[in-house]
């Protein structure tokens, strides 16, 4: 296999920082997503998503050192995630990923994963 991780190939922490910061900038202005967040300060949520994605793509395992096993499905159970919420999440993330300046192969690999993950976290069909 390729010894250089996707994480490193796309520019490491800086790239993930940029993507997740851009995503949360959109979330703050999104009437569907913003009410789902239990905390007014989105900073800690931004850090958790950034660290999770860095770990998933072969970067440092800081996420699991802080939070343990991701158990993403379980951790999303408190939030109603139907088609409207999924679409809103993907809309915000699409902007963030498209603006990150990745080459097409990496952009598509990241996007396909995020789309699959968002679908897998749905827990409501209304
Ligand atoms: C946490 C919403 C999809 C990864 C959260 C939180 C909300 C939320 C409200 C709590 C914020 C917090 O951390 O305090 C949603 C919605 C989604 C979605 C509406 C639409 C499908 C995803 C996807 C991923 C993801 C696709 C990963 C690829 C995470 C992570 C956390 C989180 C890592 C923090 C978990 C923890 O350590 O507590 N999400 N999410 N989410 N979400 Fe999502």
mmCIF file with all atom_site columns, C-alpha atoms and ligand atoms in Angstrom:
data_model
loop_
_atom_site.group_PDB
_atom_site.id
_atom_site.type_symbol
_atom_site.label_atom_id
_atom_site.label_alt_id
_atom_site.label_comp_id
_atom_site.label_asym_id
_atom_site.label_entity_id
_atom_site.label_seq_id
_atom_site.pdbx_PDB_ins_code
_atom_site.Cartn_x
_atom_site.Cartn_y
_atom_site.Cartn_z
_atom_site.occupancy
_atom_site.B_iso_or_equiv
_atom_site.pdbx_formal_charge
_atom_site.auth_seq_id
_atom_site.auth_comp_id
_atom_site.auth_asym_id
_atom_site.auth_atom_id
_atom_site.pdbx_PDB_model_num
ATOM   1   C  CA  . UNK A 1 1   ? 0.000   0.000  0.000  1.00 0.00 ? 1   UNK A CA  1
ATOM   2   C  CA  . UNK A 1 2   ? 0.893   3.678  -0.133 1.00 0.00 ? 2   UNK A CA  1
ATOM   3   C  CA  . UNK A 1 3   ? 2.832   4.672  2.994  1.00 0.00 ? 3   UNK A CA  1
ATOM   4   C  CA  . UNK A 1 4   ? 1.794   8.318  2.654  1.00 0.00 ? 4   UNK A CA  1
ATOM   5   C  CA  . UNK A 1 5   ? -1.623  8.805  4.253  1.00 0.00 ? 5   UNK A CA  1
ATOM   6   C  CA  . UNK A 1 6   ? -4.479  10.704 2.640  1.00 0.00 ? 6   UNK A CA  1
ATOM   7   C  CA  . UNK A 1 7   ? -4.129  13.068 5.616  1.00 0.00 ? 7   UNK A CA  1
ATOM   8   C  CA  . UNK A 1 8   ? -0.577  13.972 4.549  1.00 0.00 ? 8   UNK A CA  1
ATOM   9   C  CA  . UNK A 1 9   ? -1.350  13.974 0.830  1.00 0.00 ? 9   UNK A CA  1
ATOM   10  C  CA  . UNK A 1 10  ? -3.946  16.705 1.187  1.00 0.00 ? 10  UNK A CA  1
ATOM   11  C  CA  . UNK A 1 11  ? -1.800  18.946 3.394  1.00 0.00 ? 11  UNK A CA  1
ATOM   12  C  CA  . UNK A 1 12  ? -2.247  17.640 6.939  1.00 0.00 ? 12  UNK A CA  1
ATOM   13  C  CA  . UNK A 1 13  ? -3.891  19.475 9.832  1.00 0.00 ? 13  UNK A CA  1
ATOM   14  C  CA  . UNK A 1 14  ? -3.959  22.836 8.052  1.00 0.00 ? 14  UNK A CA  1
ATOM   15  C  CA  . UNK A 1 15  ? -6.242  21.458 5.346  1.00 0.00 ? 15  UNK A CA  1
ATOM   16  C  CA  . UNK A 1 16  ? -8.617  19.815 7.825  1.00 0.00 ? 16  UNK A CA  1
ATOM   17  C  CA  . UNK A 1 17  ? -8.637  22.969 9.904  1.00 0.00 ? 17  UNK A CA  1
ATOM   18  C  CA  . UNK A 1 18  ? -9.621  25.017 6.863  1.00 0.00 ? 18  UNK A CA  1
ATOM   19  C  CA  . UNK A 1 19  ? -12.377 22.610 5.770  1.00 0.00 ? 19  UNK A CA  1
ATOM   20  C  CA  . UNK A 1 20  ? -13.996 22.237 9.186  1.00 0.00 ? 20  UNK A CA  1
ATOM   21  C  CA  . UNK A 1 21  ? -13.761 25.967 9.986  1.00 0.00 ? 21  UNK A CA  1
ATOM   22  C  CA  . UNK A 1 22  ? -15.485 26.749 6.681  1.00 0.00 ? 22  UNK A CA  1
ATOM   23  C  CA  . UNK A 1 23  ? -18.125 24.104 7.405  1.00 0.00 ? 23  UNK A CA  1
ATOM   24  C  CA  . UNK A 1 24  ? -18.930 25.632 10.813 1.00 0.00 ? 24  UNK A CA  1
ATOM   25  C  CA  . UNK A 1 25  ? -19.090 29.116 9.347  1.00 0.00 ? 25  UNK A CA  1
ATOM   26  C  CA  . UNK A 1 26  ? -21.938 27.782 7.163  1.00 0.00 ? 26  UNK A CA  1
ATOM   27  C  CA  . UNK A 1 27  ? -23.558 25.931 10.107 1.00 0.00 ? 27  UNK A CA  1
ATOM   28  C  CA  . UNK A 1 28  ? -23.736 29.181 12.096 1.00 0.00 ? 28  UNK A CA  1
ATOM   29  C  CA  . UNK A 1 29  ? -25.894 30.673 9.345  1.00 0.00 ? 29  UNK A CA  1
ATOM   30  C  CA  . UNK A 1 30  ? -28.028 27.547 8.778  1.00 0.00 ? 30  UNK A CA  1
ATOM   31  C  CA  . UNK A 1 31  ? -31.549 27.570 10.254 1.00 0.00 ? 31  UNK A CA  1
ATOM   32  C  CA  . UNK A 1 32  ? -31.855 23.764 10.096 1.00 0.00 ? 32  UNK A CA  1
ATOM   33  C  CA  . UNK A 1 33  ? -28.496 22.821 11.655 1.00 0.00 ? 33  UNK A CA  1
ATOM   34  C  CA  . UNK A 1 34  ? -27.805 25.557 14.185 1.00 0.00 ? 34  UNK A CA  1
ATOM   35  C  CA  . UNK A 1 35  ? -30.773 24.666 16.488 1.00 0.00 ? 35  UNK A CA  1
ATOM   36  C  CA  . UNK A 1 36  ? -29.490 21.072 16.768 1.00 0.00 ? 36  UNK A CA  1
ATOM   37  C  CA  . UNK A 1 37  ? -26.320 22.122 18.581 1.00 0.00 ? 37  UNK A CA  1
ATOM   38  C  CA  . UNK A 1 38  ? -26.696 21.874 22.362 1.00 0.00 ? 38  UNK A CA  1
ATOM   39  C  CA  . UNK A 1 39  ? -23.924 24.404 23.079 1.00 0.00 ? 39  UNK A CA  1
ATOM   40  C  CA  . UNK A 1 40  ? -23.959 28.018 21.976 1.00 0.00 ? 40  UNK A CA  1
ATOM   41  C  CA  . UNK A 1 41  ? -20.180 27.914 21.503 1.00 0.00 ? 41  UNK A CA  1
ATOM   42  C  CA  . UNK A 1 42  ? -19.525 25.819 18.394 1.00 0.00 ? 42  UNK A CA  1
ATOM   43  C  CA  . UNK A 1 43  ? -15.749 25.848 18.978 1.00 0.00 ? 43  UNK A CA  1
ATOM   44  C  CA  . UNK A 1 44  ? -15.591 22.515 20.848 1.00 0.00 ? 44  UNK A CA  1
ATOM   45  C  CA  . UNK A 1 45  ? -17.856 20.821 18.264 1.00 0.00 ? 45  UNK A CA  1
ATOM   46  C  CA  . UNK A 1 46  ? -15.617 22.173 15.502 1.00 0.00 ? 46  UNK A CA  1
ATOM   47  C  CA  . UNK A 1 47  ? -12.557 20.712 17.205 1.00 0.00 ? 47  UNK A CA  1
ATOM   48  C  CA  . UNK A 1 48  ? -14.209 17.294 17.653 1.00 0.00 ? 48  UNK A CA  1
ATOM   49  C  CA  . UNK A 1 49  ? -15.162 17.056 13.970 1.00 0.00 ? 49  UNK A CA  1
ATOM   50  C  CA  . UNK A 1 50  ? -11.705 18.238 12.859 1.00 0.00 ? 50  UNK A CA  1
ATOM   51  C  CA  . UNK A 1 51  ? -9.889  15.722 15.093 1.00 0.00 ? 51  UNK A CA  1
ATOM   52  C  CA  . UNK A 1 52  ? -12.219 12.910 14.035 1.00 0.00 ? 52  UNK A CA  1
ATOM   53  C  CA  . UNK A 1 53  ? -11.664 13.539 10.319 1.00 0.00 ? 53  UNK A CA  1
ATOM   54  C  CA  . UNK A 1 54  ? -7.890  13.873 10.786 1.00 0.00 ? 54  UNK A CA  1
ATOM   55  C  CA  . UNK A 1 55  ? -7.815  10.505 12.559 1.00 0.00 ? 55  UNK A CA  1
ATOM   56  C  CA  . UNK A 1 56  ? -10.108 8.837  10.025 1.00 0.00 ? 56  UNK A CA  1
ATOM   57  C  CA  . UNK A 1 57  ? -7.819  9.862  7.148  1.00 0.00 ? 57  UNK A CA  1
ATOM   58  C  CA  . UNK A 1 58  ? -4.610  8.632  8.740  1.00 0.00 ? 58  UNK A CA  1
ATOM   59  C  CA  . UNK A 1 59  ? -3.515  11.570 10.881 1.00 0.00 ? 59  UNK A CA  1
ATOM   60  C  CA  . UNK A 1 60  ? -2.902  11.685 14.633 1.00 0.00 ? 60  UNK A CA  1
ATOM   61  C  CA  . UNK A 1 61  ? -5.263  9.759  16.940 1.00 0.00 ? 61  UNK A CA  1
ATOM   62  C  CA  . UNK A 1 62  ? -5.993  12.719 19.184 1.00 0.00 ? 62  UNK A CA  1
ATOM   63  C  CA  . UNK A 1 63  ? -9.737  12.272 18.660 1.00 0.00 ? 63  UNK A CA  1
ATOM   64  C  CA  . UNK A 1 64  ? -9.802  8.833  20.293 1.00 0.00 ? 64  UNK A CA  1
ATOM   65  C  CA  . UNK A 1 65  ? -7.339  9.888  22.991 1.00 0.00 ? 65  UNK A CA  1
ATOM   66  C  CA  . UNK A 1 66  ? -9.855  12.570 23.989 1.00 0.00 ? 66  UNK A CA  1
ATOM   67  C  CA  . UNK A 1 67  ? -13.173 10.898 23.174 1.00 0.00 ? 67  UNK A CA  1
ATOM   68  C  CA  . UNK A 1 68  ? -12.593 7.134  22.975 1.00 0.00 ? 68  UNK A CA  1
ATOM   69  C  CA  . UNK A 1 69  ? -14.148 5.013  20.213 1.00 0.00 ? 69  UNK A CA  1
ATOM   70  C  CA  . UNK A 1 70  ? -15.977 7.314  17.763 1.00 0.00 ? 70  UNK A CA  1
ATOM   71  C  CA  . UNK A 1 71  ? -19.375 5.457  17.916 1.00 0.00 ? 71  UNK A CA  1
ATOM   72  C  CA  . UNK A 1 72  ? -20.716 8.094  15.561 1.00 0.00 ? 72  UNK A CA  1
ATOM   73  C  CA  . UNK A 1 73  ? -24.126 6.519  15.113 1.00 0.00 ? 73  UNK A CA  1
ATOM   74  C  CA  . UNK A 1 74  ? -24.701 6.370  18.847 1.00 0.00 ? 74  UNK A CA  1
ATOM   75  C  CA  . UNK A 1 75  ? -23.416 9.917  19.370 1.00 0.00 ? 75  UNK A CA  1
ATOM   76  C  CA  . UNK A 1 76  ? -25.909 11.249 16.801 1.00 0.00 ? 76  UNK A CA  1
ATOM   77  C  CA  . UNK A 1 77  ? -28.955 9.520  18.293 1.00 0.00 ? 77  UNK A CA  1
ATOM   78  C  CA  . UNK A 1 78  ? -29.878 12.620 20.408 1.00 0.00 ? 78  UNK A CA  1
ATOM   79  C  CA  . UNK A 1 79  ? -30.284 14.678 17.213 1.00 0.00 ? 79  UNK A CA  1
ATOM   80  C  CA  . UNK A 1 80  ? -33.063 14.126 14.714 1.00 0.00 ? 80  UNK A CA  1
ATOM   81  C  CA  . UNK A 1 81  ? -31.287 13.528 11.415 1.00 0.00 ? 81  UNK A CA  1
ATOM   82  C  CA  . UNK A 1 82  ? -33.786 13.173 8.593  1.00 0.00 ? 82  UNK A CA  1
ATOM   83  C  CA  . UNK A 1 83  ? -33.382 14.013 4.901  1.00 0.00 ? 83  UNK A CA  1
ATOM   84  C  CA  . UNK A 1 84  ? -33.611 17.762 5.579  1.00 0.00 ? 84  UNK A CA  1
ATOM   85  C  CA  . UNK A 1 85  ? -30.866 17.715 8.213  1.00 0.00 ? 85  UNK A CA  1
ATOM   86  C  CA  . UNK A 1 86  ? -28.667 15.444 6.099  1.00 0.00 ? 86  UNK A CA  1
ATOM   87  C  CA  . UNK A 1 87  ? -29.077 17.692 3.065  1.00 0.00 ? 87  UNK A CA  1
ATOM   88  C  CA  . UNK A 1 88  ? -28.282 20.790 5.141  1.00 0.00 ? 88  UNK A CA  1
ATOM   89  C  CA  . UNK A 1 89  ? -25.134 19.146 6.559  1.00 0.00 ? 89  UNK A CA  1
ATOM   90  C  CA  . UNK A 1 90  ? -23.981 18.091 3.099  1.00 0.00 ? 90  UNK A CA  1
ATOM   91  C  CA  . UNK A 1 91  ? -24.727 21.541 1.659  1.00 0.00 ? 91  UNK A CA  1
ATOM   92  C  CA  . UNK A 1 92  ? -22.445 23.178 4.248  1.00 0.00 ? 92  UNK A CA  1
ATOM   93  C  CA  . UNK A 1 93  ? -19.772 20.524 3.830  1.00 0.00 ? 93  UNK A CA  1
ATOM   94  C  CA  . UNK A 1 94  ? -19.886 20.747 0.037  1.00 0.00 ? 94  UNK A CA  1
ATOM   95  C  CA  . UNK A 1 95  ? -18.944 24.419 0.171  1.00 0.00 ? 95  UNK A CA  1
ATOM   96  C  CA  . UNK A 1 96  ? -16.107 23.679 2.606  1.00 0.00 ? 96  UNK A CA  1
ATOM   97  C  CA  . UNK A 1 97  ? -14.701 20.804 0.542  1.00 0.00 ? 97  UNK A CA  1
ATOM   98  C  CA  . UNK A 1 98  ? -15.037 22.619 -2.779 1.00 0.00 ? 98  UNK A CA  1
ATOM   99  C  CA  . UNK A 1 99  ? -13.171 25.655 -1.441 1.00 0.00 ? 99  UNK A CA  1
ATOM   100 C  CA  . UNK A 1 100 ? -10.317 23.595 0.041  1.00 0.00 ? 100 UNK A CA  1
ATOM   101 C  CA  . UNK A 1 101 ? -8.371  23.442 -3.216 1.00 0.00 ? 101 UNK A CA  1
ATOM   102 C  CA  . UNK A 1 102 ? -7.866  19.652 -3.289 1.00 0.00 ? 102 UNK A CA  1
ATOM   103 C  CA  . UNK A 1 103 ? -7.051  17.977 -6.571 1.00 0.00 ? 103 UNK A CA  1
ATOM   104 C  CA  . UNK A 1 104 ? -10.004 16.209 -8.156 1.00 0.00 ? 104 UNK A CA  1
ATOM   105 C  CA  . UNK A 1 105 ? -9.103  12.652 -7.084 1.00 0.00 ? 105 UNK A CA  1
ATOM   106 C  CA  . UNK A 1 106 ? -8.720  13.623 -3.423 1.00 0.00 ? 106 UNK A CA  1
ATOM   107 C  CA  . UNK A 1 107 ? -11.781 15.893 -3.507 1.00 0.00 ? 107 UNK A CA  1
ATOM   108 C  CA  . UNK A 1 108 ? -13.913 13.056 -4.833 1.00 0.00 ? 108 UNK A CA  1
ATOM   109 C  CA  . UNK A 1 109 ? -12.551 10.513 -2.355 1.00 0.00 ? 109 UNK A CA  1
ATOM   110 C  CA  . UNK A 1 110 ? -13.297 12.852 0.564  1.00 0.00 ? 110 UNK A CA  1
ATOM   111 C  CA  . UNK A 1 111 ? -16.708 13.811 -0.761 1.00 0.00 ? 111 UNK A CA  1
ATOM   112 C  CA  . UNK A 1 112 ? -17.815 10.230 -1.431 1.00 0.00 ? 112 UNK A CA  1
ATOM   113 C  CA  . UNK A 1 113 ? -16.922 9.309  2.147  1.00 0.00 ? 113 UNK A CA  1
ATOM   114 C  CA  . UNK A 1 114 ? -18.749 12.301 3.654  1.00 0.00 ? 114 UNK A CA  1
ATOM   115 C  CA  . UNK A 1 115 ? -21.870 11.601 1.606  1.00 0.00 ? 115 UNK A CA  1
ATOM   116 C  CA  . UNK A 1 116 ? -21.854 7.942  2.659  1.00 0.00 ? 116 UNK A CA  1
ATOM   117 C  CA  . UNK A 1 117 ? -21.233 8.877  6.307  1.00 0.00 ? 117 UNK A CA  1
ATOM   118 C  CA  . UNK A 1 118 ? -24.034 11.469 6.328  1.00 0.00 ? 118 UNK A CA  1
ATOM   119 C  CA  . UNK A 1 119 ? -26.461 8.897  4.909  1.00 0.00 ? 119 UNK A CA  1
ATOM   120 C  CA  . UNK A 1 120 ? -25.373 6.312  7.477  1.00 0.00 ? 120 UNK A CA  1
ATOM   121 C  CA  . UNK A 1 121 ? -26.078 8.712  10.382 1.00 0.00 ? 121 UNK A CA  1
ATOM   122 C  CA  . UNK A 1 122 ? -29.702 9.310  9.429  1.00 0.00 ? 122 UNK A CA  1
ATOM   123 C  CA  . UNK A 1 123 ? -32.067 8.227  12.201 1.00 0.00 ? 123 UNK A CA  1
ATOM   124 C  CA  . UNK A 1 124 ? -35.366 9.684  10.959 1.00 0.00 ? 124 UNK A CA  1
ATOM   125 C  CA  . UNK A 1 125 ? -37.178 9.549  7.629  1.00 0.00 ? 125 UNK A CA  1
ATOM   126 C  CA  . UNK A 1 126 ? -39.280 12.692 8.063  1.00 0.00 ? 126 UNK A CA  1
HETATM 127 C  C1  . LIG B 2 .   ? -21.291 15.724 16.621 1.00 0.00 ? 1   LIG B C1  1
HETATM 128 C  C2  . LIG B 2 .   ? -25.029 16.859 13.790 1.00 0.00 ? 1   LIG B C2  1
HETATM 129 C  C3  . LIG B 2 .   ? -23.164 14.195 10.231 1.00 0.00 ? 1   LIG B C3  1
HETATM 130 C  C4  . LIG B 2 .   ? -19.135 13.656 12.826 1.00 0.00 ? 1   LIG B C4  1
HETATM 131 C  C5  . LIG B 2 .   ? -22.458 16.263 16.151 1.00 0.00 ? 1   LIG B C5  1
HETATM 132 C  C6  . LIG B 2 .   ? -23.334 17.124 16.922 1.00 0.00 ? 1   LIG B C6  1
HETATM 133 C  C7  . LIG B 2 .   ? -24.373 17.446 16.126 1.00 0.00 ? 1   LIG B C7  1
HETATM 134 C  C8  . LIG B 2 .   ? -24.168 16.791 14.858 1.00 0.00 ? 1   LIG B C8  1
HETATM 135 C  C9  . LIG B 2 .   ? -25.560 18.330 16.487 1.00 0.00 ? 1   LIG B C9  1
HETATM 136 C  C10 . LIG B 2 .   ? -23.080 17.567 18.373 1.00 0.00 ? 1   LIG B C10 1
HETATM 137 C  C11 . LIG B 2 .   ? -22.061 18.664 18.371 1.00 0.00 ? 1   LIG B C11 1
HETATM 138 C  C12 . LIG B 2 .   ? -20.963 18.417 19.365 1.00 0.00 ? 1   LIG B C12 1
HETATM 139 O  O1  . LIG B 2 .   ? -19.972 17.746 19.035 1.00 0.00 ? 1   LIG B O1  1
HETATM 140 O  O2  . LIG B 2 .   ? -21.109 18.903 20.483 1.00 0.00 ? 1   LIG B O2  1
HETATM 141 C  C13 . LIG B 2 .   ? -24.873 16.194 12.590 1.00 0.00 ? 1   LIG B C13 1
HETATM 142 C  C14 . LIG B 2 .   ? -25.841 16.197 11.509 1.00 0.00 ? 1   LIG B C14 1
HETATM 143 C  C15 . LIG B 2 .   ? -25.334 15.429 10.521 1.00 0.00 ? 1   LIG B C15 1
HETATM 144 C  C16 . LIG B 2 .   ? -24.022 14.961 10.966 1.00 0.00 ? 1   LIG B C16 1
HETATM 145 C  C17 . LIG B 2 .   ? -27.187 16.913 11.487 1.00 0.00 ? 1   LIG B C17 1
HETATM 146 C  C18 . LIG B 2 .   ? -26.025 15.131 9.203  1.00 0.00 ? 1   LIG B C18 1
HETATM 147 C  C19 . LIG B 2 .   ? -25.968 13.950 8.605  1.00 0.00 ? 1   LIG B C19 1
HETATM 148 C  C20 . LIG B 2 .   ? -21.880 13.867 10.604 1.00 0.00 ? 1   LIG B C20 1
HETATM 149 C  C21 . LIG B 2 .   ? -20.934 13.181 9.770  1.00 0.00 ? 1   LIG B C21 1
HETATM 150 C  C22 . LIG B 2 .   ? -19.794 13.025 10.502 1.00 0.00 ? 1   LIG B C22 1
HETATM 151 C  C23 . LIG B 2 .   ? -20.044 13.610 11.805 1.00 0.00 ? 1   LIG B C23 1
HETATM 152 C  C24 . LIG B 2 .   ? -21.199 12.728 8.333  1.00 0.00 ? 1   LIG B C24 1
HETATM 153 C  C25 . LIG B 2 .   ? -18.485 12.372 10.155 1.00 0.00 ? 1   LIG B C25 1
HETATM 154 C  C26 . LIG B 2 .   ? -18.068 12.142 8.940  1.00 0.00 ? 1   LIG B C26 1
HETATM 155 C  C27 . LIG B 2 .   ? -19.383 14.135 14.085 1.00 0.00 ? 1   LIG B C27 1
HETATM 156 C  C28 . LIG B 2 .   ? -18.435 14.044 15.187 1.00 0.00 ? 1   LIG B C28 1
HETATM 157 C  C29 . LIG B 2 .   ? -19.068 14.620 16.286 1.00 0.00 ? 1   LIG B C29 1
HETATM 158 C  C30 . LIG B 2 .   ? -20.381 15.066 15.834 1.00 0.00 ? 1   LIG B C30 1
HETATM 159 C  C31 . LIG B 2 .   ? -17.038 13.437 15.141 1.00 0.00 ? 1   LIG B C31 1
HETATM 160 C  C32 . LIG B 2 .   ? -18.505 14.729 17.713 1.00 0.00 ? 1   LIG B C32 1
HETATM 161 C  C33 . LIG B 2 .   ? -18.708 13.378 18.417 1.00 0.00 ? 1   LIG B C33 1
HETATM 162 C  C34 . LIG B 2 .   ? -18.193 13.413 19.837 1.00 0.00 ? 1   LIG B C34 1
HETATM 163 O  O3  . LIG B 2 .   ? -17.001 13.120 20.040 1.00 0.00 ? 1   LIG B O3  1
HETATM 164 O  O4  . LIG B 2 .   ? -18.976 13.726 20.735 1.00 0.00 ? 1   LIG B O4  1
HETATM 165 N  N1  . LIG B 2 .   ? -22.996 16.080 14.913 1.00 0.00 ? 1   LIG B N1  1
HETATM 166 N  N2  . LIG B 2 .   ? -23.802 15.444 12.232 1.00 0.00 ? 1   LIG B N2  1
HETATM 167 N  N3  . LIG B 2 .   ? -21.313 14.109 11.823 1.00 0.00 ? 1   LIG B N3  1
HETATM 168 N  N4  . LIG B 2 .   ? -20.534 14.742 14.515 1.00 0.00 ? 1   LIG B N4  1
HETATM 169 FE FE1 . LIG B 2 .   ? -22.160 15.071 13.410 1.00 0.00 ? 1   LIG B FE1 1
#
